[in-house]
Coordinates of N, CA and C and ligand atoms in Angstrom, one line a residue:
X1 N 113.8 80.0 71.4 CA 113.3 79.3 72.6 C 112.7 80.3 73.6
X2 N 111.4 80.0 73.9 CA 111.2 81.1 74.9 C 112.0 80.8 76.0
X3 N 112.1 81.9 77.0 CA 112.6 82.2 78.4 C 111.5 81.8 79.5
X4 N 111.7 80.8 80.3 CA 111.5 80.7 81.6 C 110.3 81.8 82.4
X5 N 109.2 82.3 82.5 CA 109.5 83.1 83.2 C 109.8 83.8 84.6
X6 N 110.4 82.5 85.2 CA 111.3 83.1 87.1 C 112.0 82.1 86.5
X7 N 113.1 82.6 87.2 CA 114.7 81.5 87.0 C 114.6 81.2 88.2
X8 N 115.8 80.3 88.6 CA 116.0 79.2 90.2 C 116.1 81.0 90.6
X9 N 117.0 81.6 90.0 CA 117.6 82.7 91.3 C 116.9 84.0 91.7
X10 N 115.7 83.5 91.4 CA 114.1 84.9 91.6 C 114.2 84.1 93.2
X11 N 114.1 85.4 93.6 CA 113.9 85.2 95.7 C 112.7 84.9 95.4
X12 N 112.5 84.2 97.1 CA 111.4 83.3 97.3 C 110.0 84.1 97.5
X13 N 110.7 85.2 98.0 CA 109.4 85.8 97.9 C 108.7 86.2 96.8
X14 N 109.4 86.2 95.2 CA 108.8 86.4 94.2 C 108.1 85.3 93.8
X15 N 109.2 84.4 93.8 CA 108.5 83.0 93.5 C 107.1 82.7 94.2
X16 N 107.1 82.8 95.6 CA 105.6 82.9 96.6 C 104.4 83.9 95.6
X17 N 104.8 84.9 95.6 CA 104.1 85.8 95.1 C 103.1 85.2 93.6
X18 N 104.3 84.7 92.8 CA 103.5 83.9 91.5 C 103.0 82.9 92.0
X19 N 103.2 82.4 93.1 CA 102.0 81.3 93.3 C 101.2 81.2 93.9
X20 N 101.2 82.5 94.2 CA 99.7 83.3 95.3 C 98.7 83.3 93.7
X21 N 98.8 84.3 93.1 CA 98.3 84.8 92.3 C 97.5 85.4 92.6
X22 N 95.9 85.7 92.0 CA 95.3 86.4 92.8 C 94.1 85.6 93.9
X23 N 94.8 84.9 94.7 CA 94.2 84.5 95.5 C 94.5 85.0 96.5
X24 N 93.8 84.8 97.8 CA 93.8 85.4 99.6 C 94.9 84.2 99.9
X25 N 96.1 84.3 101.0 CA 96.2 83.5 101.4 C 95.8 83.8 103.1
X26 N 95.5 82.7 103.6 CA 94.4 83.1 104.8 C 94.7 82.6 106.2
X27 N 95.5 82.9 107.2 CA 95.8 81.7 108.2 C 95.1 82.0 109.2
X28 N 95.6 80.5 109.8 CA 94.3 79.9 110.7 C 95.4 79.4 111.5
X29 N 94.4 78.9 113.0 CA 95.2 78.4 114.0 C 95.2 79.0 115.2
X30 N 95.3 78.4 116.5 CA 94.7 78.7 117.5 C 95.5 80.3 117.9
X31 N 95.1 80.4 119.4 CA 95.1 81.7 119.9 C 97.2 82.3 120.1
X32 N 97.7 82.8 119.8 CA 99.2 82.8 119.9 C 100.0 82.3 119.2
X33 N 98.8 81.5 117.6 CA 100.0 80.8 116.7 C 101.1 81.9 116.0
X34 N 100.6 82.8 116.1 CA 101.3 84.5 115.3 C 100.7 84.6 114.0
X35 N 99.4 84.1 113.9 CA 98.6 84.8 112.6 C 98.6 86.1 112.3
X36 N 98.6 86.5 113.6 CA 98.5 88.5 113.5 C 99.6 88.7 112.6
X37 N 100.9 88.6 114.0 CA 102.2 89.3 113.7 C 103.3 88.4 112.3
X38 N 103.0 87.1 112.3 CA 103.5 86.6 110.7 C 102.5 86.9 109.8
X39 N 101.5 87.2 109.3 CA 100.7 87.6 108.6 C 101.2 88.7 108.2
X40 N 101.6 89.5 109.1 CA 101.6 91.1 108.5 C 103.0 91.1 107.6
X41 N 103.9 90.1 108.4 CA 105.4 90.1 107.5 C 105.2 89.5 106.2
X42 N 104.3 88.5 106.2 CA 104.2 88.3 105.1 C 103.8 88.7 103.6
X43 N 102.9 89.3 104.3 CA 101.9 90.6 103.4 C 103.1 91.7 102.7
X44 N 104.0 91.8 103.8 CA 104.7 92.9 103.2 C 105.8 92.7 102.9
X45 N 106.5 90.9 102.8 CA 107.3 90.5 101.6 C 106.7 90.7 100.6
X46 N 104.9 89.9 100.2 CA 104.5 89.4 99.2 C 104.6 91.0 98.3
X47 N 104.5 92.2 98.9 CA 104.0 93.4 98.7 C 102.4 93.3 98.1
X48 N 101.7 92.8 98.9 CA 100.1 92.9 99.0 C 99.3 93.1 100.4
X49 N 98.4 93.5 100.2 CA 97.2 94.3 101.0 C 97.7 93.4 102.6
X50 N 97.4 94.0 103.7 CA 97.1 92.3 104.8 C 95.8 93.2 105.7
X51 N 95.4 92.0 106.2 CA 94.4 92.4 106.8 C 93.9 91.9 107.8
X52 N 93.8 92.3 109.3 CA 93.6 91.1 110.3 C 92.3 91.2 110.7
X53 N 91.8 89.9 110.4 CA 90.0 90.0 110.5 C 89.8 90.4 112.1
X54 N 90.2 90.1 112.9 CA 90.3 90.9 114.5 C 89.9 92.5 114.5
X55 N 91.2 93.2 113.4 CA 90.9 94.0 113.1 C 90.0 94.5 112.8
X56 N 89.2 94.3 111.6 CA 88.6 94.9 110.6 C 86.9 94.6 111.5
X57 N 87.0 93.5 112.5 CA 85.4 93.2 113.2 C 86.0 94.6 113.8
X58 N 86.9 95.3 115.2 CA 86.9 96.0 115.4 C 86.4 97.2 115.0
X59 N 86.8 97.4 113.5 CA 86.7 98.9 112.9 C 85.2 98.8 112.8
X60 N 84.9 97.9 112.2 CA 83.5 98.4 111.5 C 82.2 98.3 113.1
X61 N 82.8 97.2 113.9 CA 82.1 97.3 115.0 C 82.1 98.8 116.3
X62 N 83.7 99.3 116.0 CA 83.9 100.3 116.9 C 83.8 99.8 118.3
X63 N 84.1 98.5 118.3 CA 84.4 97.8 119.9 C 85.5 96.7 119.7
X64 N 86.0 96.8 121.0 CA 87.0 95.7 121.0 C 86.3 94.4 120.8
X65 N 87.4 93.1 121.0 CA 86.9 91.6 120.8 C 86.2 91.6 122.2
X66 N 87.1 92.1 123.2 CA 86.2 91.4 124.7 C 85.3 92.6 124.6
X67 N 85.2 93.2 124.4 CA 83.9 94.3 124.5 C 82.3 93.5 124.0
X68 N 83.1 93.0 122.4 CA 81.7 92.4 121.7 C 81.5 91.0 122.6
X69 N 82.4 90.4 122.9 CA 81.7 89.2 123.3 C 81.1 89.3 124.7
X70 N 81.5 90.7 125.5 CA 80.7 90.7 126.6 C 79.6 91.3 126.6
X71 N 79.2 92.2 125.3 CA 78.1 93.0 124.9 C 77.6 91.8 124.3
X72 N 77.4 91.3 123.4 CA 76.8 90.2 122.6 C 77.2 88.7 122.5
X73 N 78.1 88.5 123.2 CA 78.1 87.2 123.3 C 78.7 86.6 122.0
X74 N 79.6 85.1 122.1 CA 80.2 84.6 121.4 C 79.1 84.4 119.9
X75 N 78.4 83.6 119.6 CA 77.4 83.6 118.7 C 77.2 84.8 117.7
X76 N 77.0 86.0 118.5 CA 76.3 87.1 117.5 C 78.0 87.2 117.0
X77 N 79.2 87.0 118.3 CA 80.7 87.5 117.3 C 80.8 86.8 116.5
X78 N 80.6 85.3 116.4 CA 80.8 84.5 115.0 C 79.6 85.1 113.8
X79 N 78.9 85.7 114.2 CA 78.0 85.9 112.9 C 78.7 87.1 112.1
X80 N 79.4 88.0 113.0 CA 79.7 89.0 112.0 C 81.1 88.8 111.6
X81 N 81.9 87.6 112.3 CA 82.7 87.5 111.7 C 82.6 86.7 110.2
X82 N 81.9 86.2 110.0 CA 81.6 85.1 109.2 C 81.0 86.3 108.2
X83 N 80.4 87.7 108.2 CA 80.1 88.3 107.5 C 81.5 89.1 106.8
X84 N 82.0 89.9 107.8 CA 83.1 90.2 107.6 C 84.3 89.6 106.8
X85 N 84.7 88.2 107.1 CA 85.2 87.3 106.0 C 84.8 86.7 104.6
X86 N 83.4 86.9 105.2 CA 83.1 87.1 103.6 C 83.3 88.1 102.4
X87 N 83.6 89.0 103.2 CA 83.3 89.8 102.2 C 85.1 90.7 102.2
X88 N 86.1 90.3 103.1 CA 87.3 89.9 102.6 C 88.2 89.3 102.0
X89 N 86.9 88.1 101.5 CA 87.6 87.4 100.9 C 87.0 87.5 99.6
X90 N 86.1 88.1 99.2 CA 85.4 88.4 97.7 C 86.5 88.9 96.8
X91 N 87.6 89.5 96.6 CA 88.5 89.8 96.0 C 90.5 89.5 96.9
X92 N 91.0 89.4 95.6 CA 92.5 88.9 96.6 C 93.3 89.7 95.3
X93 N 94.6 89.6 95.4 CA 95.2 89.1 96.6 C 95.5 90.0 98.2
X94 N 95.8 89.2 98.9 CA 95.5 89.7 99.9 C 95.9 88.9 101.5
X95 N 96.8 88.7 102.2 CA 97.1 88.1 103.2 C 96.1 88.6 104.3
X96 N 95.5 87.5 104.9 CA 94.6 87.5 105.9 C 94.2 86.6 106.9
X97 N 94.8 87.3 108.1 CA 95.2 86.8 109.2 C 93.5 87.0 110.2
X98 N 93.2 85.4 110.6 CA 91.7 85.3 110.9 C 91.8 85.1 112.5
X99 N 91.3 85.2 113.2 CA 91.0 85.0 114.6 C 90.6 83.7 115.3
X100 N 91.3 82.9 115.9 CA 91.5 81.7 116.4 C 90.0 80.8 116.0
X101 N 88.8 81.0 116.2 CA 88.0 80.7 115.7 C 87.4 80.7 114.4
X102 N 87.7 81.6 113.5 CA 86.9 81.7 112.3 C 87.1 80.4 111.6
X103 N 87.8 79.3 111.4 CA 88.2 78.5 110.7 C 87.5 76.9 110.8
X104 N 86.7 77.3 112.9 CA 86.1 76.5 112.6 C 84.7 76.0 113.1
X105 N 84.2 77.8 112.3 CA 82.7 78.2 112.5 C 82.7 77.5 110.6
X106 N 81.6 76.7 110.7 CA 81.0 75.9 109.0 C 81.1 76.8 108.2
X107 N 80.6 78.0 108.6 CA 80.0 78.9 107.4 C 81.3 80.0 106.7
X108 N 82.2 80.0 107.9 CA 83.5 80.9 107.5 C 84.5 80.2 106.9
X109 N 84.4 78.6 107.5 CA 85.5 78.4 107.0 C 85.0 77.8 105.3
X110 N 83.7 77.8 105.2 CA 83.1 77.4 103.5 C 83.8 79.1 102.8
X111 N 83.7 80.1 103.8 CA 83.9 81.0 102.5 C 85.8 81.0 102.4
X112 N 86.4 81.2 103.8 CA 87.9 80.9 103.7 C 87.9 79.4 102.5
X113 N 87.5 78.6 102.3 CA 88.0 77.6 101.0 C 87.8 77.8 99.9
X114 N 86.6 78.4 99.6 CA 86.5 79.2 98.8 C 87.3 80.5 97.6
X115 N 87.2 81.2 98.9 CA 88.5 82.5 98.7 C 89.7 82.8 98.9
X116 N 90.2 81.6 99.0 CA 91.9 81.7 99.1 C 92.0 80.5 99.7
X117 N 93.5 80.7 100.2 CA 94.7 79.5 100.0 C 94.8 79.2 101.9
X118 N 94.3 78.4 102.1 CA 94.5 78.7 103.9 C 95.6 77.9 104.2
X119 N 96.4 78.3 105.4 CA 97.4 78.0 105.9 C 96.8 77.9 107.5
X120 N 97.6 76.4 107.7 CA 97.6 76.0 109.7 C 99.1 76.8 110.3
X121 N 99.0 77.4 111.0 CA 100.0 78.0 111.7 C 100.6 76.7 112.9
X122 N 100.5 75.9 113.3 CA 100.5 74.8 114.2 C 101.9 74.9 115.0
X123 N 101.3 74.8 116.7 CA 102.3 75.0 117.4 C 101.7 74.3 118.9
X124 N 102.9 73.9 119.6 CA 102.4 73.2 120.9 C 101.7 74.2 121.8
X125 N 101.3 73.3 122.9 CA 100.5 74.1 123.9 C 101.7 75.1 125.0
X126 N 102.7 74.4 124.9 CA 104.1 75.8 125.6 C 104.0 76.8 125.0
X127 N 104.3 76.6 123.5 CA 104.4 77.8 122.8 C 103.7 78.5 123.0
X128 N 102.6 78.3 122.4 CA 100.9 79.0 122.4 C 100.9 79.8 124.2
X129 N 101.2 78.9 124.9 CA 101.0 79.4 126.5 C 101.6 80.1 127.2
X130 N 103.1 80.4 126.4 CA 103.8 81.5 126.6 C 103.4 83.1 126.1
X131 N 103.1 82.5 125.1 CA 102.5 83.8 124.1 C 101.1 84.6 124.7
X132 N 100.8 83.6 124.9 CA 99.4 84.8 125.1 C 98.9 84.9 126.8
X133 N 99.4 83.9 127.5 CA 99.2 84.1 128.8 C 100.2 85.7 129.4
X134 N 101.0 86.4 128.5 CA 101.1 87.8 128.6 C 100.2 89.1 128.7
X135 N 99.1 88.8 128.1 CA 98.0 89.4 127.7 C 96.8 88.7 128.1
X136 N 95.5 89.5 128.3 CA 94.4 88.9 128.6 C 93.6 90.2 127.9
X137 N 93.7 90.0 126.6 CA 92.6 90.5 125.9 C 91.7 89.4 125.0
X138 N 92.0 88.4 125.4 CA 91.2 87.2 124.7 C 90.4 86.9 125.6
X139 N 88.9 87.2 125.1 CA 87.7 86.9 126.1 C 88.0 85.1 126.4
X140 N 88.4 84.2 125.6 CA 88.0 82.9 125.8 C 88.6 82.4 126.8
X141 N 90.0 83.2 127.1 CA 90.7 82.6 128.1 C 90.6 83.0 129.7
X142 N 89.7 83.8 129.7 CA 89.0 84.5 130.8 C 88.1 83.3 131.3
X143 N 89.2 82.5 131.8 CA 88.7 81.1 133.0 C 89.5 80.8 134.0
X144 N 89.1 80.0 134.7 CA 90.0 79.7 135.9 C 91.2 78.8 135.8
X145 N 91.4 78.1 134.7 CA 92.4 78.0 134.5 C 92.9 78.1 132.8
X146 N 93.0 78.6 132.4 CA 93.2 79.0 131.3 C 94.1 78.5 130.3
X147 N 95.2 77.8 131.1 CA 96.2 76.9 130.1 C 95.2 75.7 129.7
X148 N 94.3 75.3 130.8 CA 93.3 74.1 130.4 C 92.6 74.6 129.4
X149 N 91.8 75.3 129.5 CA 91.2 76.4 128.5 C 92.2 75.8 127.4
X150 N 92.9 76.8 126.9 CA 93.7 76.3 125.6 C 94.0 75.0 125.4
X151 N 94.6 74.1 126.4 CA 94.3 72.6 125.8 C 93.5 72.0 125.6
X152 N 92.1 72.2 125.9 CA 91.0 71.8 125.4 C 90.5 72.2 124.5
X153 N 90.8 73.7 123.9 CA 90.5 74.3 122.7 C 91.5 73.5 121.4
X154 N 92.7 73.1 121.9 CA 93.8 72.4 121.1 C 93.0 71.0 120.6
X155 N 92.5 70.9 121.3 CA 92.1 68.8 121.2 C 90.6 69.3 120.2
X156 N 90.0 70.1 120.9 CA 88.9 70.5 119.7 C 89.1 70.6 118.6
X157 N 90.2 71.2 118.3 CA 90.2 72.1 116.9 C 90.9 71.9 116.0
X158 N 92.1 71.1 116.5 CA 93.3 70.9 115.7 C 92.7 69.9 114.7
X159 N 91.7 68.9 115.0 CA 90.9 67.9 113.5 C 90.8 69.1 112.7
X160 N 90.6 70.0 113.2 CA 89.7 71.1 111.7 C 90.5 72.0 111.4
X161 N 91.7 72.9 111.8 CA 93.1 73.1 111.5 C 92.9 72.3 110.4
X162 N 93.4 70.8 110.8 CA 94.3 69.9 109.6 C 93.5 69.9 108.4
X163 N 92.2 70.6 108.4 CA 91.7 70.8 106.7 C 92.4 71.7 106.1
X164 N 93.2 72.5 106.7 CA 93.9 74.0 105.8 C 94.4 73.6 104.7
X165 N 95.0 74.1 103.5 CA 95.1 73.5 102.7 C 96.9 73.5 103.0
X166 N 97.6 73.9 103.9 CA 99.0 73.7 103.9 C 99.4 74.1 105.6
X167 N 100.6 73.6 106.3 CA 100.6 73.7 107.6 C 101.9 73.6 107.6
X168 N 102.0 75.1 108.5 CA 103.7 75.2 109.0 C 104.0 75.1 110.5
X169 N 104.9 74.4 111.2 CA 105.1 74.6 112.6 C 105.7 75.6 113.2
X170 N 104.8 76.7 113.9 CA 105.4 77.3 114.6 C 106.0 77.5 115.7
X171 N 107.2 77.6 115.7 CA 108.1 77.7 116.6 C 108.9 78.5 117.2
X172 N 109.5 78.1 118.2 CA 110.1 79.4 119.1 C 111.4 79.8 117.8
X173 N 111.0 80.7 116.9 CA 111.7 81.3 116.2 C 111.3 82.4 116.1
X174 N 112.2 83.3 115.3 CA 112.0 84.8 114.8 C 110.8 84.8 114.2
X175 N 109.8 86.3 114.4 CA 108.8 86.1 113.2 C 109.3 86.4 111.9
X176 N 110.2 86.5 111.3 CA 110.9 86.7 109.9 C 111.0 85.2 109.6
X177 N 111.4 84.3 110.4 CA 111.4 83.2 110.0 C 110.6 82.1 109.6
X178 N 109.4 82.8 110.8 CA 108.0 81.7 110.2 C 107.5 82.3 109.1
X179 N 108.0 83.7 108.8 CA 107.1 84.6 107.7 C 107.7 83.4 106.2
X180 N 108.8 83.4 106.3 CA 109.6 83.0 105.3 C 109.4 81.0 105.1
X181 N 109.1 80.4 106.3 CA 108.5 78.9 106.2 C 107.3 79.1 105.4
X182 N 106.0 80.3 106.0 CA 104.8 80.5 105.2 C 104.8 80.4 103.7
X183 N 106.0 81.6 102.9 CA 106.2 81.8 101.7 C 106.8 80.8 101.3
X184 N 107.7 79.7 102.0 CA 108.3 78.5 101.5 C 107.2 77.4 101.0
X185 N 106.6 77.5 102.1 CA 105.0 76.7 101.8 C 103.7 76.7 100.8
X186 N 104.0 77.9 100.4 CA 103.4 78.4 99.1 C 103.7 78.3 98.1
X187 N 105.0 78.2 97.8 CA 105.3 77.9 96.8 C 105.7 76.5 97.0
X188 N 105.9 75.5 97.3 CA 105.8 73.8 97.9 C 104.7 73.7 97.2
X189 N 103.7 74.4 97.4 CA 102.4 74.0 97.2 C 102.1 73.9 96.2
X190 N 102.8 75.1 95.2 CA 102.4 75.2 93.7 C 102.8 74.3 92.9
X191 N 104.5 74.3 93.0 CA 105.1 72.9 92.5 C 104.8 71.7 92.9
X192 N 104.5 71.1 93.9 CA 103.8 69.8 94.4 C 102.2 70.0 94.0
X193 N 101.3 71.1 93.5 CA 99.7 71.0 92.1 C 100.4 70.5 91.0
X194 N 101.9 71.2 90.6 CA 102.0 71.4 89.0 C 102.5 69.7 88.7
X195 N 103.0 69.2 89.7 CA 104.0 67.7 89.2 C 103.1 66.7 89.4
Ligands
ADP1 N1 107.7 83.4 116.1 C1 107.4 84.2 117.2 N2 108.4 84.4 118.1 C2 108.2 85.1 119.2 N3 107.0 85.7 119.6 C3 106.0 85.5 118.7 C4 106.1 84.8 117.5 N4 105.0 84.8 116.8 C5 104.1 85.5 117.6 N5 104.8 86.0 118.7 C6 104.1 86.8 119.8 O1 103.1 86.0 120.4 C7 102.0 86.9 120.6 C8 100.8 86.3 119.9 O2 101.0 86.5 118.5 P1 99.9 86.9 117.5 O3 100.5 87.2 116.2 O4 99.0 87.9 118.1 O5 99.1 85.5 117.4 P2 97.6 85.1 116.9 O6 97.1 86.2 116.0 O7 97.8 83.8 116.2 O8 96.8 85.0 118.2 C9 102.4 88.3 120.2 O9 102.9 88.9 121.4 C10 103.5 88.1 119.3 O10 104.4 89.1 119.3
S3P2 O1 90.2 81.4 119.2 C1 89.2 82.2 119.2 O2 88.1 81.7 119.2 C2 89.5 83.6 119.2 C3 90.7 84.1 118.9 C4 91.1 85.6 118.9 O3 92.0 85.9 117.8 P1 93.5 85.4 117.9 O4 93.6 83.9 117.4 O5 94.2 86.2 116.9 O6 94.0 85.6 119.2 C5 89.8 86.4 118.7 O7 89.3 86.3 117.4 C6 88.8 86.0 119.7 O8 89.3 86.3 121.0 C7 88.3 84.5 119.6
MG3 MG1 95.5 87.5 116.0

């Protein structure tokens, strides 16, 4: 008789791992869902590559996010992000954590469905509003009122969120813990294809 190959008692993160395979898994979701900082934990349960598209526009651009969008304006930033994800997502595996928008510019999120496995990070407007109203390196929120700003980005966007192909709530928890809902969710997913 052959053997199984993961038994129930393979950690979850292995189990996650075989049901990545070599795909991207990709998250999405507004500004402070913790794409960045659960992305990275996750990447380095799964022990594969991560990569935060924020980042990687930075490197190759050699400007920050508010830099480009006050040098060039939102538009030209969606184009290169939409280049840039492209071409992150051409080979996997690979955890990749995308910038509040990329998911629901047409053309990025055709290649994100494409190229991997996307995940909704999904979380209220407190949460979200705690988190990032610490910081003001987000050009979008650079308004006069800015928690409106993000609720009106919420009501926008959350229809096109809900296309991800899997959605976890984030919550006022540890990021180890949403890391480990993400990897729960991955593998949900495989066994809820296979049955
Ligand atoms: N589960 C969490 N619990 C507490 N703080 C969090 C959690 N997830 C993210 N944060 C914090 O919220 C802020 C935004 O997180 P970040 O990962 O940059 O979100 P995003 O990339 O989705 O905008 C960061 O300061 C981060 O440390
Ligand atoms: O929601 C957005 O349109 C944006 C989100 C930011 O990334 P985070 O979601 O990681 O903050 C960054 O890409 C840029 O400021 C635009
Ligand atoms: Mg981020």
């Amino acid at each position: 008789m052959s053997e199984p190959l993961l038994t129930v008692a393979d950690s979850l993160k292995d189990r996650a791992r075989a049901a990545l395979g070599s795909r991207n898994l990709v998250l999405v979701g507004l500004m402070g869902a913790g794409k960045s900082s659960v992305g990275r934990i996750v990447a380095s349960q799964l022990g594969i590559p991560f990569i935060d598209s924020d980042h990687e526009i930075e490197r190759v651009s050699r400007m920050t996010i508010a830099e480009l969008f006050a040098a060039y304006g939102e538009e030209e930033f969606r184009a290169l992000e939409t280049r840039v994800m492209k071409r992150l997502l051409k080979s996997g595996p690979r955890v990749v954590s995308t910038g509040g928008g990329a998911f629901i510019n047409d053309r990025t999120r055709r290649h994100i469905k494409k190229g991997g496995l996307s995940i909704w990070l999904k979380a209220d407007l407190d949460v979200l509003w705690e988190r990032v109203n610490k910081r003001d390196t987000r050009p979008l929120l650079k308004t006069e009122n800015p928690k409106q700003t993000l609720e009106n980005l919420m009501k926008a966007r959350y229809p096109i969120y809900a296309q991800a192909d899997l959605t976890v709530l984030s919550r006022d928890v540890r990021k180890e813990i949403m890391a480990d809902e993400v990897l729960k969710a991955v593998v949900e997913q495989k066994e809820s294809a296979a049955s």
